[in-house]
Amino acid sequence: MNENEPDLSDLGALVAVARTRSFRAAAALRGVSASSLSEAIRRLEARVGVRLLNRTTRSVTPTEAGTQLLERLDPALGEIAGALDALNNFRDSPTGTLKLNVPIIVAQKILPPIINRFLAAYPGITLEISAIDTFIDVLAAGFDAGIRYDESIERDMIAIPIGPRTQRFIAAAAPSYLTKNGKLEHPRDLIHHACIRHRFASGVVPNWEFERNGKLIKITPKGPLIASTADIGIGAAIAGIGLIYTFEEYLSPAIASRELVPVLDPWWQSFTGPRLYYPSRRHMPAPLRAFVDFIKNTEHPQVQA
């Protein structure tokens, strides 16, 4: 390669940073340091002789020249990836990397038994899983597919069930808390109780929703703790700090050990389980195609408690 010609990896770095609008986010997705990406962009700009990205302390955006280059790079890099992926047709088993973006509950409680069997069946595939509850444009962020719940899936995506077909939120409290504060008969009773809430990475602290015989009740809980992780919230509930309302998969072990007691059982809300979603396109990468076929052709396993 001529020393003045851009390196393909540097061009890939440009696309990653431009898609995420962040050196740090792009570095996390590519598994490299932000400084190495910054150096790649500087090297690329030096070789082409123009600035490609505008950088401030708050944002990274393409320049006019960068925008024009990116418009031609995206399909070109896609063609290169497709050409390399076509070599999978000459192998006994597909190879390559599959990048998935999934909610934390799915990564912790649903995916493990699925991916263990998948990787055993396809030893040539490397699976990268990013677990985050914040909703993002998975394709723009460089992922091949995502897993989300129905309300978060774009209309132009293909979506198939993965894992349990239904899930539910359940409420529970420590026996010591109920002994001290009394039992609950109706979701409205929560107004007079300490509730342990959850804050998503987006900053949202959701209301609690309960349903019975088609009647939906929304409660704005109050309490001494707002946690960003399930472990902190469950630990506080076991300690008697307050009531907790979250995925059944998180609370089942503590209920089985009698550290927590179910409350408001008739009002627990069920919902459709997660779905694997991916773009409708003719030339699907071999690792993604293998994963989709694997999910479609295998019965979903039991969720890990």
Short mmCIF file of C-alpha atoms in Angstrom, two decimals:
data_model
loop_
_atom_site.label_atom_id
_atom_site.label_comp_id
_atom_site.label_asym_id
_atom_site.label_seq_id
_atom_site.Cartn_x
_atom_site.Cartn_y
_atom_site.Cartn_z
CA MET A 1 0.00 0.00 0.00
CA ASN A 2 1.23 3.49 -0.83
CA GLU A 3 2.20 5.32 2.35
CA ASN A 4 -0.17 8.15 1.40
CA GLU A 5 -3.16 5.84 0.97
CA PRO A 6 -5.52 5.58 3.95
CA ASP A 7 -5.43 2.36 5.92
CA LEU A 8 -8.66 0.35 5.88
CA SER A 9 -8.69 0.09 9.66
CA ASP A 10 -8.40 3.88 9.92
CA LEU A 11 -11.40 4.25 7.63
CA GLY A 12 -13.29 1.82 9.84
CA ALA A 13 -12.36 3.93 12.86
CA LEU A 14 -13.78 7.02 11.14
CA VAL A 15 -17.08 5.26 10.46
CA ALA A 16 -17.32 4.03 14.07
CA VAL A 17 -16.67 7.47 15.59
CA ALA A 18 -19.02 9.20 13.15
CA ARG A 19 -21.81 6.72 13.88
CA THR A 20 -21.60 7.04 17.65
CA ARG A 21 -20.60 10.73 17.69
CA SER A 22 -18.16 9.81 20.44
CA PHE A 23 -14.59 8.51 20.65
CA ARG A 24 -15.35 6.84 23.97
CA ALA A 25 -18.49 5.06 22.74
CA ALA A 26 -16.80 3.98 19.51
CA ALA A 27 -13.82 2.68 21.47
CA ALA A 28 -16.10 0.62 23.73
CA LEU A 29 -17.82 -0.92 20.73
CA ARG A 30 -14.55 -1.77 18.96
CA GLY A 31 -12.75 -2.97 22.07
CA VAL A 32 -9.91 -0.45 21.78
CA SER A 33 -8.86 2.69 23.61
CA ALA A 34 -10.27 6.10 22.78
CA SER A 35 -6.73 7.40 22.33
CA SER A 36 -6.00 4.81 19.66
CA LEU A 37 -9.10 5.87 17.74
CA SER A 38 -8.12 9.51 18.08
CA GLU A 39 -4.69 8.68 16.69
CA ALA A 40 -6.26 6.74 13.81
CA ILE A 41 -8.41 9.75 12.86
CA ARG A 42 -5.41 12.11 13.07
CA ARG A 43 -3.42 9.74 10.88
CA LEU A 44 -6.26 9.51 8.36
CA GLU A 45 -6.73 13.28 8.21
CA ALA A 46 -3.00 13.74 7.70
CA ARG A 47 -3.02 11.32 4.77
CA VAL A 48 -6.03 12.83 2.99
CA GLY A 49 -5.04 16.39 3.82
CA VAL A 50 -8.41 17.61 5.12
CA ARG A 51 -10.24 17.66 8.45
CA LEU A 52 -12.90 14.96 8.58
CA LEU A 53 -14.34 15.43 12.07
CA ASN A 54 -15.14 18.49 14.14
CA ARG A 55 -14.23 17.82 17.76
CA THR A 56 -15.41 19.70 20.83
CA THR A 57 -15.47 18.75 24.49
CA ARG A 58 -19.16 17.84 24.08
CA SER A 59 -19.55 16.37 20.61
CA VAL A 60 -17.94 14.89 17.53
CA THR A 61 -19.53 15.61 14.14
CA PRO A 62 -18.37 15.07 10.55
CA THR A 63 -17.19 18.05 8.54
CA GLU A 64 -18.60 18.59 5.04
CA ALA A 65 -15.66 16.65 3.63
CA GLY A 66 -16.13 13.94 6.23
CA THR A 67 -19.82 13.66 5.44
CA GLN A 68 -19.13 13.19 1.73
CA LEU A 69 -16.49 10.57 2.46
CA LEU A 70 -18.78 8.70 4.87
CA GLU A 71 -21.61 8.62 2.33
CA ARG A 72 -19.35 6.63 0.00
CA LEU A 73 -17.54 4.67 2.69
CA ASP A 74 -20.60 3.04 4.27
CA PRO A 75 -21.68 1.09 1.17
CA ALA A 76 -18.05 0.38 0.21
CA LEU A 77 -17.19 -1.09 3.60
CA GLY A 78 -20.45 -3.00 3.51
CA GLU A 79 -19.43 -4.53 0.19
CA ILE A 80 -16.05 -5.50 1.61
CA ALA A 81 -17.67 -7.11 4.64
CA GLY A 82 -20.10 -8.91 2.35
CA ALA A 83 -17.30 -10.17 0.11
CA LEU A 84 -15.37 -11.54 3.08
CA ASP A 85 -18.52 -13.03 4.56
CA ALA A 86 -19.25 -14.82 1.27
CA LEU A 87 -16.22 -16.99 1.98
CA ASN A 88 -18.36 -18.66 4.63
CA ASN A 89 -20.08 -20.53 1.80
CA PHE A 90 -16.84 -22.48 1.31
CA ARG A 91 -16.54 -23.50 4.96
CA ASP A 92 -18.22 -26.35 6.81
CA SER A 93 -19.32 -23.91 9.50
CA PRO A 94 -19.65 -20.09 9.38
CA THR A 95 -17.03 -17.90 10.98
CA GLY A 96 -16.94 -14.26 11.96
CA THR A 97 -18.14 -11.94 14.69
CA LEU A 98 -21.73 -11.39 15.76
CA LYS A 99 -22.41 -8.23 17.77
CA LEU A 100 -25.58 -8.05 19.85
CA ASN A 101 -26.99 -5.21 21.96
CA VAL A 102 -29.30 -6.49 24.71
CA PRO A 103 -31.03 -5.37 27.94
CA ILE A 104 -29.28 -6.29 31.18
CA ILE A 105 -32.07 -8.66 32.29
CA VAL A 106 -31.71 -10.60 29.03
CA ALA A 107 -27.93 -10.78 29.33
CA GLN A 108 -28.10 -12.03 32.89
CA LYS A 109 -31.11 -14.34 32.95
CA ILE A 110 -32.11 -15.35 29.42
CA LEU A 111 -29.11 -15.47 27.09
CA PRO A 112 -26.58 -17.66 28.98
CA PRO A 113 -28.10 -21.09 28.19
CA ILE A 114 -28.89 -20.01 24.63
CA ILE A 115 -25.46 -18.68 23.74
CA ASN A 116 -23.67 -21.59 25.39
CA ARG A 117 -25.42 -24.03 23.07
CA PHE A 118 -25.02 -21.73 20.07
CA LEU A 119 -21.27 -21.29 20.52
CA ALA A 120 -20.85 -25.03 20.99
CA ALA A 121 -22.66 -25.56 17.68
CA TYR A 122 -20.69 -22.83 15.85
CA PRO A 123 -17.11 -22.78 17.18
CA GLY A 124 -15.96 -20.46 14.40
CA ILE A 125 -18.21 -17.59 15.52
CA THR A 126 -17.16 -14.96 18.04
CA LEU A 127 -20.09 -13.43 19.93
CA GLU A 128 -19.85 -9.91 21.34
CA ILE A 129 -22.64 -8.90 23.73
CA SER A 130 -23.18 -5.36 24.98
CA ALA A 131 -25.67 -5.23 27.86
CA ILE A 132 -27.31 -1.85 28.36
CA ASP A 133 -30.85 -0.76 29.15
CA THR A 134 -30.66 2.51 27.24
CA PHE A 135 -32.41 2.27 23.88
CA ILE A 136 -30.08 3.01 20.98
CA ASP A 137 -30.00 2.66 17.20
CA VAL A 138 -28.16 -0.66 17.17
CA LEU A 139 -27.25 -0.54 13.48
CA ALA A 140 -25.87 2.98 13.68
CA ALA A 141 -23.85 1.90 16.72
CA GLY A 142 -22.26 -0.96 14.78
CA PHE A 143 -24.27 -3.94 16.06
CA ASP A 144 -25.62 -6.69 13.83
CA ALA A 145 -28.82 -7.14 15.81
CA GLY A 146 -30.46 -6.33 19.11
CA ILE A 147 -32.79 -7.84 21.67
CA ARG A 148 -35.58 -5.70 23.04
CA TYR A 149 -39.19 -5.83 24.14
CA ASP A 150 -42.02 -5.09 21.70
CA GLU A 151 -42.53 -1.44 22.53
CA SER A 152 -38.89 -0.64 21.69
CA ILE A 153 -38.57 -2.33 18.29
CA GLU A 154 -38.69 -0.24 15.14
CA ARG A 155 -41.41 -1.10 12.64
CA ASP A 156 -39.01 -1.81 9.77
CA MET A 157 -37.18 -4.55 11.66
CA ILE A 158 -37.72 -8.30 11.55
CA ALA A 159 -38.34 -9.61 15.08
CA ILE A 160 -38.51 -13.17 16.40
CA PRO A 161 -39.11 -14.44 19.96
CA ILE A 162 -36.05 -15.44 21.96
CA GLY A 163 -36.25 -16.99 25.41
CA PRO A 164 -39.51 -17.05 27.39
CA ARG A 165 -42.64 -16.10 25.48
CA THR A 166 -44.02 -14.21 28.49
CA GLN A 167 -42.48 -12.61 31.56
CA ARG A 168 -43.87 -10.68 34.48
CA PHE A 169 -43.02 -8.19 37.18
CA ILE A 170 -43.60 -9.36 40.74
CA ALA A 171 -43.65 -7.50 44.04
CA ALA A 172 -42.04 -8.75 47.22
CA ALA A 173 -40.84 -7.67 50.65
CA ALA A 174 -38.87 -9.13 53.53
CA PRO A 175 -40.89 -10.85 56.26
CA SER A 176 -39.43 -8.37 58.75
CA TYR A 177 -40.73 -5.43 56.71
CA LEU A 178 -44.25 -6.86 56.51
CA THR A 179 -44.28 -7.68 60.23
CA LYS A 180 -43.37 -4.08 61.01
CA ASN A 181 -45.48 -2.29 58.38
CA GLY A 182 -48.44 -4.59 57.73
CA LYS A 183 -49.71 -6.51 54.72
CA LEU A 184 -50.91 -5.01 51.44
CA GLU A 185 -54.34 -5.73 49.95
CA HIS A 186 -54.33 -3.38 46.95
CA PRO A 187 -51.68 -1.56 44.86
CA ARG A 188 -52.97 1.74 46.25
CA ASP A 189 -51.64 0.63 49.64
CA LEU A 190 -48.13 1.22 48.25
CA ILE A 191 -48.66 4.95 48.77
CA HIS A 192 -48.16 4.33 52.49
CA HIS A 193 -45.12 2.06 52.11
CA ALA A 194 -41.39 2.45 51.43
CA CYS A 195 -40.60 1.37 47.87
CA ILE A 196 -37.24 0.50 46.37
CA ARG A 197 -37.12 2.03 42.91
CA HIS A 198 -34.96 1.47 39.83
CA ARG A 199 -33.31 4.14 37.68
CA PHE A 200 -32.45 3.21 34.10
CA ALA A 201 -29.27 4.43 32.43
CA SER A 202 -31.42 6.96 30.55
CA GLY A 203 -32.30 8.53 33.89
CA VAL A 204 -35.92 7.35 33.88
CA VAL A 205 -37.39 6.08 37.16
CA PRO A 206 -40.53 4.25 35.96
CA ASN A 207 -43.89 4.09 37.64
CA TRP A 208 -45.11 0.73 38.90
CA GLU A 209 -47.95 -0.79 36.87
CA PHE A 210 -50.34 -3.46 38.14
CA GLU A 211 -53.18 -5.18 36.30
CA ARG A 212 -56.14 -7.35 37.28
CA ASN A 213 -59.20 -8.33 35.24
CA GLY A 214 -58.29 -5.79 32.57
CA LYS A 215 -57.93 -2.95 35.07
CA LEU A 216 -54.57 -1.17 34.98
CA ILE A 217 -53.31 0.80 37.97
CA LYS A 218 -50.21 3.00 37.86
CA ILE A 219 -48.44 3.94 41.07
CA THR A 220 -45.72 6.54 41.53
CA PRO A 221 -43.68 4.85 44.27
CA LYS A 222 -41.83 6.68 47.00
CA GLY A 223 -39.06 5.38 49.18
CA PRO A 224 -35.56 5.70 50.62
CA LEU A 225 -33.62 4.05 47.78
CA ILE A 226 -33.28 4.45 44.02
CA ALA A 227 -30.89 1.85 42.60
CA SER A 228 -29.38 1.47 39.14
CA THR A 229 -28.63 -2.24 39.59
CA ALA A 230 -30.90 -5.11 40.54
CA ASP A 231 -28.46 -6.51 43.10
CA ILE A 232 -28.51 -3.32 45.19
CA GLY A 233 -32.30 -3.15 45.16
CA ILE A 234 -32.77 -6.82 46.03
CA GLY A 235 -30.22 -6.61 48.83
CA ALA A 236 -32.05 -3.65 50.33
CA ALA A 237 -35.39 -5.45 50.08
CA ILE A 238 -33.96 -8.50 51.84
CA ALA A 239 -32.64 -6.20 54.57
CA GLY A 240 -36.17 -4.90 55.16
CA ILE A 241 -35.66 -1.42 53.72
CA GLY A 242 -38.79 -1.56 51.59
CA LEU A 243 -40.83 -3.31 48.90
CA ILE A 244 -39.42 -4.12 45.48
CA TYR A 245 -41.18 -4.66 42.13
CA THR A 246 -39.14 -6.06 39.26
CA PHE A 247 -38.62 -9.01 36.91
CA GLU A 248 -39.65 -12.34 38.42
CA GLU A 249 -36.32 -13.82 37.30
CA TYR A 250 -34.50 -11.47 39.66
CA LEU A 251 -36.64 -12.18 42.73
CA SER A 252 -37.31 -15.92 42.38
CA PRO A 253 -34.16 -17.05 44.25
CA ALA A 254 -34.87 -14.80 47.26
CA ILE A 255 -38.51 -15.91 47.33
CA ALA A 256 -37.48 -19.57 47.12
CA SER A 257 -35.12 -19.07 50.08
CA ARG A 258 -37.90 -17.19 51.94
CA GLU A 259 -35.76 -14.09 52.28
CA LEU A 260 -38.56 -12.29 50.45
CA VAL A 261 -42.33 -12.84 50.52
CA PRO A 262 -44.58 -12.22 47.49
CA VAL A 263 -47.10 -9.41 47.84
CA LEU A 264 -50.02 -8.24 45.67
CA ASP A 265 -49.90 -11.53 43.73
CA PRO A 266 -53.24 -11.10 41.89
CA TRP A 267 -52.05 -7.78 40.46
CA TRP A 268 -48.73 -8.86 38.95
CA GLN A 269 -48.39 -7.70 35.36
CA SER A 270 -47.41 -10.09 32.56
CA PHE A 271 -45.97 -9.00 29.23
CA THR A 272 -44.55 -10.46 26.03
CA GLY A 273 -41.01 -11.80 26.32
CA PRO A 274 -38.01 -10.37 24.48
CA ARG A 275 -37.42 -10.50 20.74
CA LEU A 276 -34.31 -10.70 18.62
CA TYR A 277 -34.55 -8.03 15.94
CA TYR A 278 -32.47 -7.32 12.86
CA PRO A 279 -32.80 -5.41 9.58
CA SER A 280 -34.56 -6.85 6.57
CA ARG A 281 -31.77 -7.29 4.06
CA ARG A 282 -30.94 -9.78 1.36
CA HIS A 283 -27.31 -10.38 2.28
CA MET A 284 -27.41 -11.21 5.96
CA PRO A 285 -23.95 -11.79 7.54
CA ALA A 286 -23.30 -15.50 8.04
CA PRO A 287 -22.92 -15.29 11.88
CA LEU A 288 -26.26 -13.48 12.19
CA ARG A 289 -27.95 -15.87 9.78
CA ALA A 290 -26.64 -18.82 11.81
CA PHE A 291 -27.92 -17.28 15.05
CA VAL A 292 -31.36 -16.52 13.62
CA ASP A 293 -31.68 -20.06 12.25
CA PHE A 294 -30.51 -21.46 15.60
CA ILE A 295 -33.16 -19.48 17.49
CA LYS A 296 -35.91 -20.43 15.04
CA ASN A 297 -35.03 -24.14 15.07
CA THR A 298 -34.53 -24.72 18.79
CA GLU A 299 -37.10 -24.65 21.52
CA HIS A 300 -36.46 -21.83 23.96
CA PRO A 301 -34.77 -23.04 27.15
CA GLN A 302 -35.90 -22.40 30.68
CA VAL A 303 -34.86 -19.04 32.08
CA GLN A 304 -32.05 -19.13 34.62
CA ALA A 305 -33.09 -18.14 38.12
#
